[in-house]
C-alpha cells in the first residue's frame, strides 16, 4: 500500500513544521544553542567511567551523524574527543559558527554528505541524535550495516529511532520501526539504555505531536 503523508496541522510551530517538511535551516534556527541530547550525555558519561578519553593519549574518534547545528558535537569536543560531524544540509555547519570556538576546533572535521551514500570512518562512538528517521527507507538497512561495522569493539552507539505510531511515520520518505524491529537492529550489542517514549506531547514551540521514540545507548562487545 502506498504511504500517504499526513496533513500537517493548520498552524504548526516551527520545529514541528521543519521536521515535517525537512526544512532544516528553519529547524536549526528553532533549536540553536541548545545543550547535548540525553542519550549523548549517557554515552559520553559511560565512556568517561571507563577512562575514555584518556589523558595524554590520542583523542578517540566520535562520529556525529546528522549533527545538525552542533549540540552534541560541541559536547564531544569539550570532553576531549575528536569528531567527524556529518550532515546533508550545508547550513548546519554555518550554524556551528554560532557556537564559540566550534568551527575552528582542531579536533573537528565536518563532512557534507547524505546518509544514503555517506562513508563512515571506524570510530569509538557513533552518535545519531534524532537523525536516522530521516534516512530514506530504501537506504536504511545499508546505512545501519555501515554504522554497525564502523563502531569499534568496545565502542558505542547512541541515538533515536522513531516508532510506527509516531505522527510522521506515514510520510513516505521516513524510516520508522516497530519495537521488535529496533530490538533486532540492536542484536549483538549490549543495550545499556533503552527507553520507549510514547506520548501526546508538544515540540519545542508548543505544537501538538504524537511522539513514538526509542532512545538507545548500546555498546559493541569487545
Ligand atoms: C532533527 S535534526 C537532528 C539534528 C541534531 N542531531 C539534533 O539532535 O538536534 C535531523 C538532522 O539530520 C539531517 N538530515 C536529514 N536527512 C538527512 C539525510 N538524508 N542525509 C544527511 N543528513 C540528513 C538534517 O540536516 C538535520 O541536521
PDB file of C-alpha atoms and ligand atoms in Angstrom:
ATOM      1  CA  UNK A   1       0.000   0.000   0.000  1.00  0.00           C
ATOM      2  CA  UNK A   2       1.384   3.444  -0.896  1.00  0.00           C
ATOM      3  CA  UNK A   3       2.033   5.587   2.148  1.00  0.00           C
ATOM      4  CA  UNK A   4       0.225   8.920   2.114  1.00  0.00           C
ATOM      5  CA  UNK A   5       1.770  11.779   4.074  1.00  0.00           C
ATOM      6  CA  UNK A   6      -0.354  13.049   6.967  1.00  0.00           C
ATOM      7  CA  UNK A   7      -1.827  16.525   6.732  1.00  0.00           C
ATOM      8  CA  UNK A   8       0.138  18.980   8.861  1.00  0.00           C
ATOM      9  CA  UNK A   9      -1.827  20.926  11.464  1.00  0.00           C
ATOM     10  CA  UNK A  10      -3.286  24.249  10.291  1.00  0.00           C
ATOM     11  CA  UNK A  11      -0.715  26.404  12.099  1.00  0.00           C
ATOM     12  CA  UNK A  12       2.182  24.222  13.158  1.00  0.00           C
ATOM     13  CA  UNK A  13       5.048  25.642  15.247  1.00  0.00           C
ATOM     14  CA  UNK A  14       8.472  25.981  13.637  1.00  0.00           C
ATOM     15  CA  UNK A  15      10.276  22.866  14.934  1.00  0.00           C
ATOM     16  CA  UNK A  16       7.296  20.634  14.111  1.00  0.00           C
ATOM     17  CA  UNK A  17       6.867  22.188  10.695  1.00  0.00           C
ATOM     18  CA  UNK A  18      10.563  21.984   9.805  1.00  0.00           C
ATOM     19  CA  UNK A  19      10.863  18.351  10.874  1.00  0.00           C
ATOM     20  CA  UNK A  20       7.713  17.610   8.888  1.00  0.00           C
ATOM     21  CA  UNK A  21       8.899  19.346   5.728  1.00  0.00           C
ATOM     22  CA  UNK A  22      12.658  18.729   6.084  1.00  0.00           C
ATOM     23  CA  UNK A  23      13.260  22.480   6.064  1.00  0.00           C
ATOM     24  CA  UNK A  24      16.413  22.064   8.148  1.00  0.00           C
ATOM     25  CA  UNK A  25      17.662  25.688   8.303  1.00  0.00           C
ATOM     26  CA  UNK A  26      14.355  26.549   9.969  1.00  0.00           C
ATOM     27  CA  UNK A  27      14.830  23.669  12.410  1.00  0.00           C
ATOM     28  CA  UNK A  28      18.363  24.832  13.265  1.00  0.00           C
ATOM     29  CA  UNK A  29      17.061  28.335  13.931  1.00  0.00           C
ATOM     30  CA  UNK A  30      14.361  26.925  16.225  1.00  0.00           C
ATOM     31  CA  UNK A  31      16.800  24.887  18.345  1.00  0.00           C
ATOM     32  CA  UNK A  32      20.045  26.869  18.022  1.00  0.00           C
ATOM     33  CA  UNK A  33      22.318  26.861  21.070  1.00  0.00           C
ATOM     34  CA  UNK A  34      20.610  24.007  22.944  1.00  0.00           C
ATOM     35  CA  UNK A  35      22.623  21.590  25.091  1.00  0.00           C
ATOM     36  CA  UNK A  36      23.522  17.984  24.268  1.00  0.00           C
ATOM     37  CA  UNK A  37      20.903  15.237  23.957  1.00  0.00           C
ATOM     38  CA  UNK A  38      20.390  12.950  26.933  1.00  0.00           C
ATOM     39  CA  UNK A  39      21.496   9.844  25.023  1.00  0.00           C
ATOM     40  CA  UNK A  40      24.748  11.558  24.010  1.00  0.00           C
ATOM     41  CA  UNK A  41      25.418  12.559  27.620  1.00  0.00           C
ATOM     42  CA  UNK A  42      24.703   8.987  28.803  1.00  0.00           C
ATOM     43  CA  UNK A  43      27.130   7.517  26.261  1.00  0.00           C
ATOM     44  CA  UNK A  44      29.843  10.089  26.980  1.00  0.00           C
ATOM     45  CA  UNK A  45      29.429   9.534  30.733  1.00  0.00           C
ATOM     46  CA  UNK A  46      29.759   5.762  30.226  1.00  0.00           C
ATOM     47  CA  UNK A  47      32.997   6.287  28.300  1.00  0.00           C
ATOM     48  CA  UNK A  48      34.237   8.669  30.988  1.00  0.00           C
ATOM     49  CA  UNK A  49      33.653   5.970  33.635  1.00  0.00           C
ATOM     50  CA  UNK A  50      35.924   3.732  31.535  1.00  0.00           C
ATOM     51  CA  UNK A  51      38.607   6.451  31.455  1.00  0.00           C
ATOM     52  CA  UNK A  52      37.896   7.466  27.835  1.00  0.00           C
ATOM     53  CA  UNK A  53      39.234   9.827  26.603  1.00  0.00           C
ATOM     54  CA  UNK A  54      42.456   9.058  28.466  1.00  0.00           C
ATOM     55  CA  UNK A  55      44.682  11.940  29.459  1.00  0.00           C
ATOM     56  CA  UNK A  56      47.899  12.191  27.464  1.00  0.00           C
ATOM     57  CA  UNK A  57      46.652   9.846  24.730  1.00  0.00           C
ATOM     58  CA  UNK A  58      45.419  10.485  21.208  1.00  0.00           C
ATOM     59  CA  UNK A  59      41.743  11.562  21.418  1.00  0.00           C
ATOM     60  CA  UNK A  60      39.326   8.779  20.413  1.00  0.00           C
ATOM     61  CA  UNK A  61      37.129   9.324  17.360  1.00  0.00           C
ATOM     62  CA  UNK A  62      33.409  10.055  17.520  1.00  0.00           C
ATOM     63  CA  UNK A  63      31.129  10.413  14.509  1.00  0.00           C
ATOM     64  CA  UNK A  64      28.126  12.705  14.876  1.00  0.00           C
ATOM     65  CA  UNK A  65      25.781  11.525  12.136  1.00  0.00           C
ATOM     66  CA  UNK A  66      23.147  14.139  11.312  1.00  0.00           C
ATOM     67  CA  UNK A  67      24.901  16.585  13.605  1.00  0.00           C
ATOM     68  CA  UNK A  68      22.520  19.488  12.935  1.00  0.00           C
ATOM     69  CA  UNK A  69      23.663  22.790  14.420  1.00  0.00           C
ATOM     70  CA  UNK A  70      26.208  21.043  16.646  1.00  0.00           C
ATOM     71  CA  UNK A  71      24.654  20.475  20.067  1.00  0.00           C
ATOM     72  CA  UNK A  72      26.258  17.029  20.556  1.00  0.00           C
ATOM     73  CA  UNK A  73      29.409  17.740  18.538  1.00  0.00           C
ATOM     74  CA  UNK A  74      30.199  20.665  20.850  1.00  0.00           C
ATOM     75  CA  UNK A  75      29.865  18.447  23.926  1.00  0.00           C
ATOM     76  CA  UNK A  76      32.087  15.696  22.490  1.00  0.00           C
ATOM     77  CA  UNK A  77      34.845  18.177  21.638  1.00  0.00           C
ATOM     78  CA  UNK A  78      34.521  19.761  25.073  1.00  0.00           C
ATOM     79  CA  UNK A  79      35.073  16.312  26.606  1.00  0.00           C
ATOM     80  CA  UNK A  80      38.259  15.701  24.611  1.00  0.00           C
ATOM     81  CA  UNK A  81      37.011  13.661  21.647  1.00  0.00           C
ATOM     82  CA  UNK A  82      37.970  14.069  18.009  1.00  0.00           C
ATOM     83  CA  UNK A  83      34.787  14.432  15.968  1.00  0.00           C
ATOM     84  CA  UNK A  84      33.767  13.816  12.385  1.00  0.00           C
ATOM     85  CA  UNK A  85      30.466  15.681  12.080  1.00  0.00           C
ATOM     86  CA  UNK A  86      28.347  14.582   9.123  1.00  0.00           C
ATOM     87  CA  UNK A  87      25.209  16.244   7.824  1.00  0.00           C
ATOM     88  CA  UNK A  88      23.460  16.526   4.478  1.00  0.00           C
ATOM     89  CA  UNK A  89      22.480  20.176   4.958  1.00  0.00           C
ATOM     90  CA  UNK A  90      25.159  22.756   4.237  1.00  0.00           C
ATOM     91  CA  UNK A  91      23.765  25.371   6.603  1.00  0.00           C
ATOM     92  CA  UNK A  92      24.201  23.007   9.565  1.00  0.00           C
ATOM     93  CA  UNK A  93      27.878  23.920   9.503  1.00  0.00           C
ATOM     94  CA  UNK A  94      27.102  27.627   9.194  1.00  0.00           C
ATOM     95  CA  UNK A  95      25.256  27.253  12.494  1.00  0.00           C
ATOM     96  CA  UNK A  96      28.396  25.726  14.026  1.00  0.00           C
ATOM     97  CA  UNK A  97      29.865  29.236  13.776  1.00  0.00           C
ATOM     98  CA  UNK A  98      27.268  30.426  16.303  1.00  0.00           C
ATOM     99  CA  UNK A  99      28.940  28.274  18.978  1.00  0.00           C
ATOM    100  CA  UNK A 100      32.131  29.875  20.164  1.00  0.00           C
ATOM    101  CA  UNK A 101      35.285  28.063  19.071  1.00  0.00           C
ATOM    102  CA  UNK A 102      33.401  25.155  17.465  1.00  0.00           C
ATOM    103  CA  UNK A 103      34.007  25.560  13.754  1.00  0.00           C
ATOM    104  CA  UNK A 104      37.737  26.231  14.172  1.00  0.00           C
ATOM    105  CA  UNK A 105      38.273  23.470  16.750  1.00  0.00           C
ATOM    106  CA  UNK A 106      41.417  21.496  15.776  1.00  0.00           C
ATOM    107  CA  UNK A 107      39.748  18.147  16.584  1.00  0.00           C
ATOM    108  CA  UNK A 108      36.739  18.751  14.325  1.00  0.00           C
ATOM    109  CA  UNK A 109      36.216  17.579  10.771  1.00  0.00           C
ATOM    110  CA  UNK A 110      32.946  18.420   9.035  1.00  0.00           C
ATOM    111  CA  UNK A 111      31.553  16.446   6.121  1.00  0.00           C
ATOM    112  CA  UNK A 112      28.631  17.469   3.944  1.00  0.00           C
ATOM    113  CA  UNK A 113      27.223  14.081   2.929  1.00  0.00           C
ATOM    114  CA  UNK A 114      23.773  12.449   2.689  1.00  0.00           C
ATOM    115  CA  UNK A 115      23.073   9.390   4.861  1.00  0.00           C
ATOM    116  CA  UNK A 116      22.128   7.454   1.761  1.00  0.00           C
ATOM    117  CA  UNK A 117      25.678   7.477   0.325  1.00  0.00           C
ATOM    118  CA  UNK A 118      27.936   8.646   3.151  1.00  0.00           C
ATOM    119  CA  UNK A 119      31.054   6.810   4.239  1.00  0.00           C
ATOM    120  CA  UNK A 120      31.623   6.489   7.959  1.00  0.00           C
ATOM    121  CA  UNK A 121      35.112   6.130   9.430  1.00  0.00           C
ATOM    122  CA  UNK A 122      35.873   3.482  12.029  1.00  0.00           C
ATOM    123  CA  UNK A 123      35.094   5.126  15.358  1.00  0.00           C
ATOM    124  CA  UNK A 124      34.771   4.514  19.082  1.00  0.00           C
ATOM    125  CA  UNK A 125      31.455   6.344  19.318  1.00  0.00           C
ATOM    126  CA  UNK A 126      28.688   6.732  16.744  1.00  0.00           C
ATOM    127  CA  UNK A 127      26.131   9.329  17.726  1.00  0.00           C
ATOM    128  CA  UNK A 128      22.904   9.795  15.750  1.00  0.00           C
ATOM    129  CA  UNK A 129      20.527  12.036  17.669  1.00  0.00           C
ATOM    130  CA  UNK A 130      17.080  12.323  16.085  1.00  0.00           C
ATOM    131  CA  UNK A 131      18.594  11.871  12.630  1.00  0.00           C
ATOM    132  CA  UNK A 132      18.168   8.240  11.487  1.00  0.00           C
ATOM    133  CA  UNK A 133      14.381   8.593  10.906  1.00  0.00           C
ATOM    134  CA  UNK A 134      15.243  10.999   8.096  1.00  0.00           C
ATOM    135  CA  UNK A 135      17.249   8.439   6.122  1.00  0.00           C
ATOM    136  CA  UNK A 136      15.246   7.335   3.114  1.00  0.00           C
ATOM    137  CA  UNK A 137      13.718   3.908   3.882  1.00  0.00           C
ATOM    138  CA  UNK A 138      15.240   2.156   0.863  1.00  0.00           C
ATOM    139  CA  UNK A 139      18.717   3.140   2.126  1.00  0.00           C
ATOM    140  CA  UNK A 140      18.204   2.494   5.833  1.00  0.00           C
ATOM    141  CA  UNK A 141      19.369  -1.128   6.029  1.00  0.00           C
ATOM    142  CA  UNK A 142      22.601  -0.357   4.187  1.00  0.00           C
ATOM    143  CA  UNK A 143      23.227   2.671   6.410  1.00  0.00           C
ATOM    144  CA  UNK A 144      22.646   0.648   9.569  1.00  0.00           C
ATOM    145  CA  UNK A 145      25.072  -2.001   8.314  1.00  0.00           C
ATOM    146  CA  UNK A 146      27.708   0.684   7.723  1.00  0.00           C
ATOM    147  CA  UNK A 147      27.071   2.112  11.219  1.00  0.00           C
ATOM    148  CA  UNK A 148      27.345  -1.310  12.862  1.00  0.00           C
ATOM    149  CA  UNK A 149      30.618  -2.126  11.174  1.00  0.00           C
ATOM    150  CA  UNK A 150      32.098   1.352  11.801  1.00  0.00           C
ATOM    151  CA  UNK A 151      31.831   1.008  15.589  1.00  0.00           C
ATOM    152  CA  UNK A 152      34.986  -0.488  17.114  1.00  0.00           C
ATOM    153  CA  UNK A 153      34.743  -3.338  19.635  1.00  0.00           C
ATOM    154  CA  UNK A 154      34.107  -1.655  22.993  1.00  0.00           C
ATOM    155  CA  UNK A 155      32.562   1.334  21.205  1.00  0.00           C
ATOM    156  CA  UNK A 156      29.038   2.698  21.492  1.00  0.00           C
ATOM    157  CA  UNK A 157      26.020   3.784  19.504  1.00  0.00           C
ATOM    158  CA  UNK A 158      23.680   6.425  20.909  1.00  0.00           C
ATOM    159  CA  UNK A 159      20.643   7.932  19.301  1.00  0.00           C
ATOM    160  CA  UNK A 160      16.962   7.644  18.481  1.00  0.00           C
ATOM    161  CA  UNK A 161      14.728   5.542  16.299  1.00  0.00           C
ATOM    162  CA  UNK A 162      11.180   6.674  15.605  1.00  0.00           C
ATOM    163  CA  UNK A 163       8.334   4.199  16.058  1.00  0.00           C
ATOM    164  CA  UNK A 164       5.459   3.256  13.792  1.00  0.00           C
ATOM    165  CA  UNK A 165       2.881   5.172  15.846  1.00  0.00           C
ATOM    166  CA  UNK A 166       4.713   8.493  15.563  1.00  0.00           C
ATOM    167  CA  UNK A 167       2.779  11.234  13.723  1.00  0.00           C
ATOM    168  CA  UNK A 168       5.407  11.274  10.965  1.00  0.00           C
ATOM    169  CA  UNK A 169       5.503   7.506  10.357  1.00  0.00           C
ATOM    170  CA  UNK A 170       3.243   7.709   7.315  1.00  0.00           C
ATOM    171  CA  UNK A 171       5.421  10.245   5.500  1.00  0.00           C
ATOM    172  CA  UNK A 172       6.773   8.185   2.591  1.00  0.00           C
ATOM    173  CA  UNK A 173      10.459   9.142   2.842  1.00  0.00           C
ATOM    174  CA  UNK A 174      10.920   8.406   6.556  1.00  0.00           C
ATOM    175  CA  UNK A 175      12.411   5.388   8.358  1.00  0.00           C
ATOM    176  CA  UNK A 176      10.237   4.368  11.304  1.00  0.00           C
ATOM    177  CA  UNK A 177      10.363   0.983  13.070  1.00  0.00           C
ATOM    178  CA  UNK A 178       8.387  -1.238  15.379  1.00  0.00           C
ATOM    179  CA  UNK A 179       9.880  -2.067  18.769  1.00  0.00           C
ATOM    180  CA  UNK A 180      10.557  -5.598  17.562  1.00  0.00           C
ATOM    181  CA  UNK A 181      12.478  -4.274  14.581  1.00  0.00           C
ATOM    182  CA  UNK A 182      14.535  -1.894  16.759  1.00  0.00           C
ATOM    183  CA  UNK A 183      15.359  -4.821  19.047  1.00  0.00           C
ATOM    184  CA  UNK A 184      16.511  -6.791  16.000  1.00  0.00           C
ATOM    185  CA  UNK A 185      18.672  -3.894  14.821  1.00  0.00           C
ATOM    186  CA  UNK A 186      20.399  -3.938  18.203  1.00  0.00           C
ATOM    187  CA  UNK A 187      21.025  -7.692  18.328  1.00  0.00           C
ATOM    188  CA  UNK A 188      24.645  -8.445  19.226  1.00  0.00           C
ATOM    189  CA  UNK A 189      25.099  -5.142  21.042  1.00  0.00           C
ATOM    190  CA  UNK A 190      24.915  -4.728  24.817  1.00  0.00           C
ATOM    191  CA  UNK A 191      21.979  -2.404  25.260  1.00  0.00           C
ATOM    192  CA  UNK A 192      22.814  -0.114  28.167  1.00  0.00           C
ATOM    193  CA  UNK A 193      19.849   2.224  27.865  1.00  0.00           C
ATOM    194  CA  UNK A 194      16.550   1.634  26.068  1.00  0.00           C
ATOM    195  CA  UNK A 195      13.557   3.866  26.592  1.00  0.00           C
ATOM    196  CA  UNK A 196      10.405   3.732  24.525  1.00  0.00           C
ATOM    197  CA  UNK A 197       8.638   7.063  24.772  1.00  0.00           C
ATOM    198  CA  UNK A 198       5.102   7.386  23.533  1.00  0.00           C
ATOM    199  CA  UNK A 199       3.146  10.466  24.331  1.00  0.00           C
ATOM    200  CA  UNK A 200       0.859  13.141  23.043  1.00  0.00           C
ATOM    201  CA  UNK A 201       3.184  15.932  23.745  1.00  0.00           C
ATOM    202  CA  UNK A 202       4.471  19.127  22.249  1.00  0.00           C
ATOM    203  CA  UNK A 203       7.560  20.107  20.325  1.00  0.00           C
ATOM    204  CA  UNK A 204       9.944  22.906  21.299  1.00  0.00           C
ATOM    205  CA  UNK A 205       7.434  25.542  20.228  1.00  0.00           C
ATOM    206  CA  UNK A 206       4.437  24.005  21.929  1.00  0.00           C
ATOM    207  CA  UNK A 207       2.911  22.361  18.854  1.00  0.00           C
ATOM    208  CA  UNK A 208       0.975  19.122  19.453  1.00  0.00           C
ATOM    209  CA  UNK A 209       2.582  15.969  18.067  1.00  0.00           C
ATOM    210  CA  UNK A 210       2.288  12.279  18.849  1.00  0.00           C
ATOM    211  CA  UNK A 211       5.796  11.096  19.630  1.00  0.00           C
ATOM    212  CA  UNK A 212       6.837   7.471  19.432  1.00  0.00           C
ATOM    213  CA  UNK A 213      10.563   7.391  20.022  1.00  0.00           C
ATOM    214  CA  UNK A 214      13.127   4.791  21.086  1.00  0.00           C
ATOM    215  CA  UNK A 215      16.096   6.269  22.922  1.00  0.00           C
ATOM    216  CA  UNK A 216      19.112   3.983  22.806  1.00  0.00           C
ATOM    217  CA  UNK A 217      22.650   3.662  24.100  1.00  0.00           C
ATOM    218  CA  UNK A 218      24.313   0.370  23.139  1.00  0.00           C
ATOM    219  CA  UNK A 219      27.842  -0.958  23.384  1.00  0.00           C
ATOM    220  CA  UNK A 220      29.592  -3.250  20.927  1.00  0.00           C
ATOM    221  CA  UNK A 221      31.184  -6.069  22.927  1.00  0.00           C
ATOM    222  CA  UNK A 222      34.989  -6.378  22.881  1.00  0.00           C
TER     223      UNK A 222
HETATM  224  C1  LIG B   1      16.028  16.516  13.606  1.00  0.00           C
HETATM  225  S1  LIG B   1      17.604  17.042  13.031  1.00  0.00           S
HETATM  226  C2  LIG B   1      18.659  16.469  14.359  1.00  0.00           C
HETATM  227  C3  LIG B   1      19.908  17.293  14.465  1.00  0.00           C
HETATM  228  C4  LIG B   1      20.750  17.056  15.717  1.00  0.00           C
HETATM  229  N1  LIG B   1      21.359  15.741  15.740  1.00  0.00           N
HETATM  230  C5  LIG B   1      19.913  17.268  16.953  1.00  0.00           C
HETATM  231  O1  LIG B   1      19.810  16.355  17.779  1.00  0.00           O
HETATM  232  O2  LIG B   1      19.351  18.367  17.089  1.00  0.00           O
HETATM  233  C6  LIG B   1      17.989  15.918  11.700  1.00  0.00           C
HETATM  234  C7  LIG B   1      19.331  16.220  11.034  1.00  0.00           C
HETATM  235  O3  LIG B   1      19.577  15.237  10.039  1.00  0.00           O
HETATM  236  C8  LIG B   1      19.996  15.881   8.834  1.00  0.00           C
HETATM  237  N2  LIG B   1      19.486  15.068   7.735  1.00  0.00           N
HETATM  238  C9  LIG B   1      18.188  14.770   7.472  1.00  0.00           C
HETATM  239  N3  LIG B   1      18.098  13.945   6.430  1.00  0.00           N
HETATM  240  C10 LIG B   1      19.374  13.713   6.028  1.00  0.00           C
HETATM  241  C11 LIG B   1      19.952  12.895   5.021  1.00  0.00           C
HETATM  242  N4  LIG B   1      19.188  12.166   4.210  1.00  0.00           N
HETATM  243  N5  LIG B   1      21.300  12.877   4.903  1.00  0.00           N
HETATM  244  C12 LIG B   1      22.085  13.602   5.734  1.00  0.00           C
HETATM  245  N6  LIG B   1      21.596  14.383   6.713  1.00  0.00           N
HETATM  246  C13 LIG B   1      20.257  14.433   6.859  1.00  0.00           C
HETATM  247  C14 LIG B   1      19.386  17.256   8.851  1.00  0.00           C
HETATM  248  O4  LIG B   1      20.124  18.163   8.072  1.00  0.00           O
HETATM  249  C15 LIG B   1      19.411  17.576  10.342  1.00  0.00           C
HETATM  250  O5  LIG B   1      20.601  18.209  10.689  1.00  0.00           O
END
